[in-house]
Coordinates of C-alpha atoms and ligand atoms in Angstrom, one line a residue:
M10 CA 129.6 182.4 -111.1
K11 CA 130.1 178.7 -110.4
T12 CA 127.2 176.6 -111.7
T13 CA 126.6 173.6 -109.4
I14 CA 125.2 170.4 -110.9
W15 CA 123.0 168.2 -108.7
E16 CA 122.5 164.8 -110.3
I17 CA 119.3 163.0 -109.3
T18 CA 119.2 159.3 -109.8
D19 CA 116.9 158.1 -107.0
I20 CA 114.5 160.9 -105.9
N21 CA 113.4 158.9 -102.8
S22 CA 116.9 158.6 -101.4
K23 CA 118.0 160.8 -98.6
K24 CA 121.1 161.8 -100.6
D25 CA 118.9 163.1 -103.5
Q26 CA 116.4 164.7 -101.2
D27 CA 119.2 166.7 -99.6
K28 CA 120.4 167.8 -103.1
L29 CA 116.9 169.0 -104.0
Q30 CA 116.6 170.9 -100.7
E31 CA 120.0 172.5 -101.4
A32 CA 118.7 173.6 -104.9
A33 CA 115.5 174.9 -103.3
N34 CA 117.5 176.9 -100.8
Y35 CA 119.2 178.7 -103.7
L36 CA 115.7 179.6 -105.1
I37 CA 114.6 180.9 -101.6
K38 CA 117.8 183.1 -101.5
G39 CA 116.8 184.6 -104.9
E40 CA 119.3 182.6 -107.1
L41 CA 118.5 180.9 -110.4
V42 CA 118.3 177.1 -110.6
A43 CA 117.4 175.1 -113.7
F44 CA 115.4 171.9 -113.2
P45 CA 113.6 169.3 -115.4
T46 CA 109.8 169.4 -116.0
E47 CA 107.9 166.9 -118.1
T48 CA 108.1 169.3 -121.1
V49 CA 111.5 171.0 -121.2
Y50 CA 114.0 172.2 -118.5
G51 CA 112.9 175.3 -116.7
L52 CA 115.0 178.1 -115.3
G53 CA 113.5 178.7 -111.9
A54 CA 113.5 181.9 -109.8
S55 CA 111.4 183.0 -106.8
A56 CA 108.3 184.6 -108.3
L57 CA 108.1 186.8 -105.2
E58 CA 111.4 188.7 -105.6
D59 CA 112.0 191.4 -108.2
E60 CA 115.7 190.8 -108.2
A61 CA 115.4 187.1 -108.8
V62 CA 113.0 187.6 -111.7
R63 CA 115.2 190.2 -113.2
K64 CA 118.1 187.8 -113.1
V65 CA 116.1 185.4 -115.3
F66 CA 115.6 188.0 -118.1
K67 CA 119.3 188.8 -117.9
A68 CA 120.7 185.3 -117.9
K69 CA 118.5 184.3 -120.9
G70 CA 118.8 187.6 -122.8
R71 CA 115.0 187.6 -122.8
P72 CA 113.1 190.7 -123.9
S73 CA 111.5 192.3 -120.8
D74 CA 108.0 192.4 -122.4
N75 CA 107.8 188.6 -122.5
P76 CA 106.1 187.3 -119.3
L77 CA 107.0 184.2 -117.4
I78 CA 105.0 181.1 -116.4
V79 CA 104.6 180.7 -112.6
H80 CA 105.0 177.1 -111.5
V81 CA 103.1 175.7 -108.5
A82 CA 103.1 172.4 -106.7
S83 CA 99.3 172.2 -106.0
Q84 CA 96.1 174.0 -107.0
S85 CA 95.8 175.5 -103.6
D86 CA 99.0 177.5 -104.3
L87 CA 97.1 179.5 -106.8
S88 CA 94.9 181.4 -104.2
E89 CA 97.6 184.0 -103.6
L90 CA 98.4 184.6 -107.3
V91 CA 95.0 184.9 -109.1
S92 CA 91.9 186.9 -108.3
E93 CA 89.4 184.3 -109.6
I94 CA 89.3 180.8 -111.1
P95 CA 86.5 180.5 -113.6
E96 CA 84.7 177.2 -113.9
I97 CA 86.3 176.3 -117.2
A98 CA 89.8 176.9 -115.8
Q99 CA 88.9 174.7 -112.9
Q100 CA 87.8 171.9 -115.2
L101 CA 91.0 172.2 -117.2
M102 CA 93.1 172.0 -114.1
N103 CA 91.2 169.0 -112.8
Q104 CA 91.7 167.2 -116.0
F105 CA 95.3 168.2 -117.1
W106 CA 97.2 169.1 -113.9
P107 CA 99.8 168.1 -113.2
G108 CA 100.7 168.3 -116.9
P109 CA 101.8 170.3 -119.9
L110 CA 99.0 172.9 -119.7
T111 CA 99.6 176.5 -118.8
I112 CA 96.5 178.6 -117.8
V113 CA 96.3 182.4 -118.1
L114 CA 94.1 183.9 -115.4
K115 CA 93.4 187.3 -113.9
S116 CA 96.2 188.0 -111.4
T117 CA 96.3 189.5 -107.9
P118 CA 98.7 192.4 -108.3
G119 CA 101.0 193.0 -105.4
K120 CA 101.3 189.4 -104.5
F121 CA 104.3 188.6 -106.7
S122 CA 107.0 190.4 -108.6
K123 CA 105.7 192.7 -111.2
Y124 CA 108.4 191.6 -113.6
V125 CA 106.9 188.1 -113.8
T126 CA 103.9 189.4 -115.9
A127 CA 105.8 192.1 -117.9
G128 CA 103.1 194.6 -117.2
L129 CA 100.1 192.4 -118.1
D130 CA 97.1 192.1 -115.7
S131 CA 97.0 188.4 -116.2
I132 CA 99.3 185.6 -115.0
A133 CA 100.3 182.3 -116.6
V134 CA 100.3 179.4 -114.1
R135 CA 101.1 175.7 -114.4
M136 CA 101.6 172.6 -112.3
P137 CA 104.3 170.5 -113.9
D138 CA 104.1 166.7 -114.0
H139 CA 107.6 165.9 -112.9
P140 CA 108.6 164.6 -109.5
I141 CA 111.8 166.7 -109.4
A142 CA 110.0 169.9 -110.3
L143 CA 107.2 169.3 -107.8
S144 CA 109.7 168.4 -105.1
I145 CA 111.8 171.5 -105.6
I146 CA 108.7 173.8 -105.6
K147 CA 107.4 172.2 -102.5
A148 CA 110.8 172.4 -100.8
A149 CA 111.2 176.1 -101.7
G150 CA 107.6 176.8 -100.4
I151 CA 107.2 179.6 -102.9
P152 CA 105.7 180.0 -106.4
I153 CA 108.5 179.6 -109.0
A154 CA 108.7 181.6 -112.2
A155 CA 110.3 179.4 -114.8
P156 CA 110.8 180.0 -118.5
S157 CA 112.6 177.4 -120.6
A158 CA 116.2 177.2 -119.6
N159 CA 117.8 178.2 -122.9
Q160 CA 119.3 181.4 -124.3
S161 CA 116.4 183.4 -125.7
G162 CA 115.8 182.3 -129.3
R163 CA 117.6 178.9 -129.1
P164 CA 116.0 175.5 -129.0
S165 CA 114.5 174.7 -125.6
P166 CA 116.6 172.4 -123.4
T167 CA 115.5 168.8 -123.0
T168 CA 118.7 167.6 -121.1
A169 CA 120.9 169.2 -118.4
K170 CA 123.7 169.3 -121.0
H171 CA 121.6 171.6 -123.2
V172 CA 121.1 173.9 -120.2
L173 CA 124.9 173.8 -119.6
E174 CA 125.6 174.8 -123.2
D175 CA 123.5 177.9 -122.8
L176 CA 123.7 179.0 -119.2
T177 CA 127.0 177.8 -117.6
G178 CA 128.4 180.5 -115.4
L179 CA 125.2 182.5 -115.6
I180 CA 123.1 180.6 -113.0
A181 CA 123.6 179.1 -109.6
G182 CA 122.8 175.5 -110.4
I183 CA 121.2 172.8 -112.6
V184 CA 119.3 169.8 -111.3
D185 CA 120.1 167.0 -113.7
G186 CA 117.2 164.6 -113.9
G187 CA 117.8 163.1 -117.3
S188 CA 115.9 163.8 -120.6
T189 CA 112.5 165.4 -120.5
K190 CA 109.6 163.3 -121.7
V191 CA 107.3 165.5 -123.8
G192 CA 110.1 167.5 -125.4
L193 CA 108.2 170.6 -126.3
E194 CA 106.6 173.2 -124.1
S195 CA 103.2 173.3 -122.4
T196 CA 100.1 174.5 -124.3
V197 CA 99.1 178.0 -123.1
V198 CA 95.4 178.7 -122.8
D199 CA 93.9 182.0 -121.9
C200 CA 91.0 181.6 -119.5
T201 CA 90.4 185.3 -118.8
E202 CA 87.5 185.5 -121.3
A203 CA 84.3 183.5 -121.7
V204 CA 85.7 181.2 -124.3
P205 CA 89.2 179.9 -123.7
I206 CA 91.8 180.7 -126.3
I207 CA 94.9 178.7 -127.2
L208 CA 97.8 181.1 -127.2
R209 CA 100.5 178.6 -127.8
Q210 CA 100.2 175.0 -129.1
G211 CA 102.0 172.5 -126.9
G212 CA 101.9 169.2 -125.0
V213 CA 98.1 169.1 -124.6
T214 CA 96.3 169.0 -128.0
Q215 CA 93.4 171.0 -129.1
T216 CA 91.3 167.9 -129.4
Q217 CA 92.0 167.0 -125.8
L218 CA 91.1 170.5 -124.6
E219 CA 87.8 170.4 -126.6
A220 CA 86.9 167.1 -125.1
C221 CA 87.2 168.7 -121.7
V222 CA 85.6 172.1 -122.1
G223 CA 83.8 172.0 -125.5
I224 CA 84.5 175.0 -127.7
I225 CA 87.9 176.5 -127.7
E226 CA 89.4 179.2 -129.9
I227 CA 92.9 179.6 -131.4
D228 CA 94.5 183.0 -131.2
P229 CA 94.4 184.3 -134.8
G230 CA 97.7 186.0 -134.0
L231 CA 99.5 182.7 -134.2
K232 CA 99.4 182.9 -138.0
P233 CA 102.7 184.3 -139.4
A234 CA 102.7 188.1 -139.9
S235 CA 99.9 188.8 -137.4
T236 CA 100.1 190.0 -133.8
P237 CA 99.8 187.2 -131.2
K238 CA 98.1 187.8 -127.8
S239 CA 100.9 186.0 -126.0
P240 CA 104.0 188.2 -126.2
G241 CA 106.4 185.3 -126.5
Q242 CA 104.8 184.1 -129.7
K243 CA 106.0 187.1 -131.7
Y244 CA 109.7 186.3 -131.4
Q245 CA 111.7 183.9 -133.6
H246 CA 112.4 180.9 -131.5
Y247 CA 114.0 177.5 -131.2
A248 CA 116.4 178.2 -134.0
P249 CA 119.6 176.3 -134.6
K250 CA 122.7 178.4 -135.5
V251 CA 122.9 176.8 -139.0
P252 CA 120.2 178.0 -141.5
F253 CA 117.3 175.6 -141.4
I254 CA 114.7 175.3 -144.2
L255 CA 111.6 173.1 -144.1
V256 CA 110.7 171.2 -147.2
A257 CA 106.9 170.5 -147.6
G258 CA 106.7 167.7 -150.1
S259 CA 107.6 164.2 -151.0
P260 CA 111.0 162.6 -150.2
A261 CA 111.8 162.8 -153.9
F262 CA 111.2 166.5 -153.9
L263 CA 113.4 166.9 -150.8
Q264 CA 116.2 165.0 -152.5
V265 CA 116.0 167.4 -155.5
E266 CA 116.5 170.3 -153.0
I267 CA 119.4 168.5 -151.4
N268 CA 121.0 168.1 -154.8
K269 CA 120.5 171.8 -155.6
M270 CA 122.3 172.8 -152.4
K271 CA 125.1 170.3 -153.0
A272 CA 125.5 171.8 -156.5
Q273 CA 126.2 175.1 -154.8
G274 CA 129.0 173.5 -152.9
K275 CA 127.1 173.3 -149.6
C276 CA 127.6 170.7 -146.9
V277 CA 123.9 169.6 -146.5
G278 CA 122.3 168.1 -143.4
V279 CA 118.9 166.5 -143.5
Y280 CA 116.5 166.4 -140.5
A281 CA 114.4 163.3 -141.5
W282 CA 111.9 160.9 -139.9
K283 CA 113.1 157.4 -139.2
E284 CA 110.8 156.0 -142.0
H285 CA 112.7 158.0 -144.6
E286 CA 116.2 157.9 -143.2
A287 CA 117.6 155.5 -145.8
I288 CA 116.1 157.3 -148.7
Y289 CA 118.2 160.4 -148.7
N290 CA 121.7 161.0 -150.1
A291 CA 123.2 163.9 -148.2
D292 CA 126.3 164.8 -146.2
L293 CA 124.6 164.1 -142.8
I294 CA 121.2 162.7 -142.0
I295 CA 119.8 162.8 -138.5
A296 CA 116.6 160.8 -137.8
E297 CA 115.5 160.3 -134.2
G298 CA 111.7 160.5 -134.3
S299 CA 109.2 158.4 -136.1
L300 CA 106.2 159.5 -138.3
S301 CA 104.2 156.6 -137.0
D302 CA 104.5 158.0 -133.5
P303 CA 104.9 161.8 -133.7
A304 CA 105.4 162.0 -129.9
T305 CA 108.9 160.7 -130.5
I306 CA 109.5 163.6 -132.9
A307 CA 108.4 166.1 -130.2
E308 CA 110.6 164.4 -127.7
T309 CA 113.8 164.5 -129.8
M310 CA 113.2 167.6 -131.9
Y311 CA 115.1 170.3 -130.0
G312 CA 118.0 167.9 -129.3
V313 CA 118.3 167.2 -133.0
L314 CA 118.4 170.9 -133.9
R315 CA 121.1 171.4 -131.3
K316 CA 123.1 168.4 -132.7
F317 CA 123.3 169.9 -136.2
D318 CA 125.0 172.9 -134.6
Q319 CA 127.9 170.6 -133.5
T320 CA 128.5 169.5 -137.1
K321 CA 130.0 171.0 -140.2
V322 CA 126.8 171.3 -142.2
D323 CA 126.2 174.7 -143.9
I324 CA 122.4 174.1 -144.1
I325 CA 119.7 171.9 -142.7
L326 CA 116.8 170.7 -144.8
G327 CA 113.9 169.3 -142.7
E328 CA 110.9 167.2 -143.3
I329 CA 107.4 168.2 -142.0
V330 CA 104.7 166.3 -140.2
P331 CA 100.9 166.2 -140.7
E332 CA 99.2 169.0 -138.7
F333 CA 96.9 167.2 -136.3
G334 CA 97.3 166.1 -132.7
I335 CA 100.8 166.8 -131.4
G336 CA 101.8 167.5 -135.0
T337 CA 100.3 171.0 -134.8
A338 CA 102.7 172.0 -132.0
I339 CA 105.6 170.3 -133.7
M340 CA 105.0 172.2 -136.9
D341 CA 104.6 175.5 -135.0
R342 CA 108.1 175.0 -133.5
L343 CA 109.7 173.8 -136.7
R344 CA 108.3 176.8 -138.6
R345 CA 109.6 179.2 -136.0
A346 CA 113.0 177.4 -135.9
S347 CA 113.3 177.9 -139.7
G348 CA 112.2 181.5 -139.4
H349 CA 109.2 180.5 -141.5
N350 CA 111.5 179.4 -144.3
V351 CA 109.5 176.8 -146.1
I352 CA 109.9 175.4 -149.6
T353 CA 106.7 173.8 -150.9
E354 CA 106.4 171.2 -153.7
H355 CA 104.1 172.3 -156.6
S356 CA 104.3 175.9 -155.4
N357 CA 105.3 177.2 -158.8
Ligands
TXA405 O1 106.5 173.8 -120.8 C1 106.7 175.0 -120.5 O2 105.7 175.8 -120.4 C2 108.1 175.5 -120.0 C3 108.4 174.7 -118.7 C4 109.8 175.2 -118.2 O3 107.4 174.9 -117.8 N1 108.1 176.9 -119.9 C5 108.1 177.7 -120.9 O4 108.2 179.0 -120.6 O5 108.0 177.4 -122.1 P1 108.6 180.2 -121.6 O6 108.9 181.4 -120.8 O7 109.7 179.7 -122.5 O8 107.3 180.4 -122.4 C6 106.2 181.1 -121.7 C7 105.2 181.5 -122.7 C8 105.6 182.7 -123.5 O9 105.2 182.5 -124.9 C9 104.9 183.9 -122.8 O10 104.7 185.0 -123.7 C10 103.6 183.2 -122.4 O11 104.0 181.9 -122.0 N2 103.0 183.9 -121.3 C11 103.4 184.0 -120.0 N3 102.6 184.8 -119.3 C12 101.6 185.2 -120.1 C13 100.4 186.0 -119.9 N4 100.1 186.5 -118.8 N5 99.6 186.1 -121.0 C14 99.9 185.6 -122.2 N6 101.0 184.8 -122.4 C15 101.8 184.6 -121.4
MG406 MG1 110.9 179.4 -124.1

């Protein structure tokens, strides 16, 4: 299949509006089109068509029990998808939409493809905060199911180039709108019970959610070796092809680990923060985000993991971030990317 690339440079121009309509027409026809959101690139498909949704699972190599998020362009688009909107969900939408918050609600079965929700009786919905995403959904005039536009298990794509690496020839097209801003996926909150539950940490922090709705729980299944409520959270994710180990400790401790690997004859890459870049002695050091502004770490993280795969390193040793604010979501992704392979200072 030929994968068309539509480059958007001025969304208000007639030329770019025509490109977005062309991309939307593919979605209406049941084809797959990747497009940028504020979090990561999504792989869009009509949420109404079984065949279109099945193509998403096939192109990504995604397990069929992992449901998709349905993207809408306005709150009013929800009426056909969900059976009720509890007060708390309404407050969350008012505060955080459009934005990196996905809300799980009770669904209206029969109104969309059953493959979207992988057999669950709830549906995850979100209104992205990106002019291109909103424009395409509006132009298509249908709800759009869109997982991250990567091969299942790989780091999510934050540029059109990443999407091309994973899905060229497998999808009808890619809308190239440059790099995404947040860099990691939306927070997923289950609002089907009285107290909302965070099922996936992401672009909106727990503190922000609590400030809006008061008490909020975290799915205990998010801890390693337990069973998460959100099917996607049980899979290893976001992993580079090269083995990746997180090192929880001081830069001096990380340097000791680098030296050990080098003594084994390994070509060692270090994923560091800008503040520590000059400290390490290794074969390759990549530092694009800054500890003083963890949002810059979130923004660049998946791109850095993909970059290491283009190099000759045998192993990546990575720094960690303090777990508060966006740091919680960053550490969730880094742990998964490493397959929970963490070396801790003072652990023995
Ligand atoms: O930022 C994002 O959310 C991106 C962009 C493209 O919008 N999308 C994204 O989709 O990350 P995906 O498919 O990579 O992740 C969706 C997550 C999975 O962990 C899935 O299990 C969970 O949402 N999910 C979807 N529907 C659910 C439901 N009904 N109940 C619980 N979890 C659900
Ligand atoms: Mg994903």
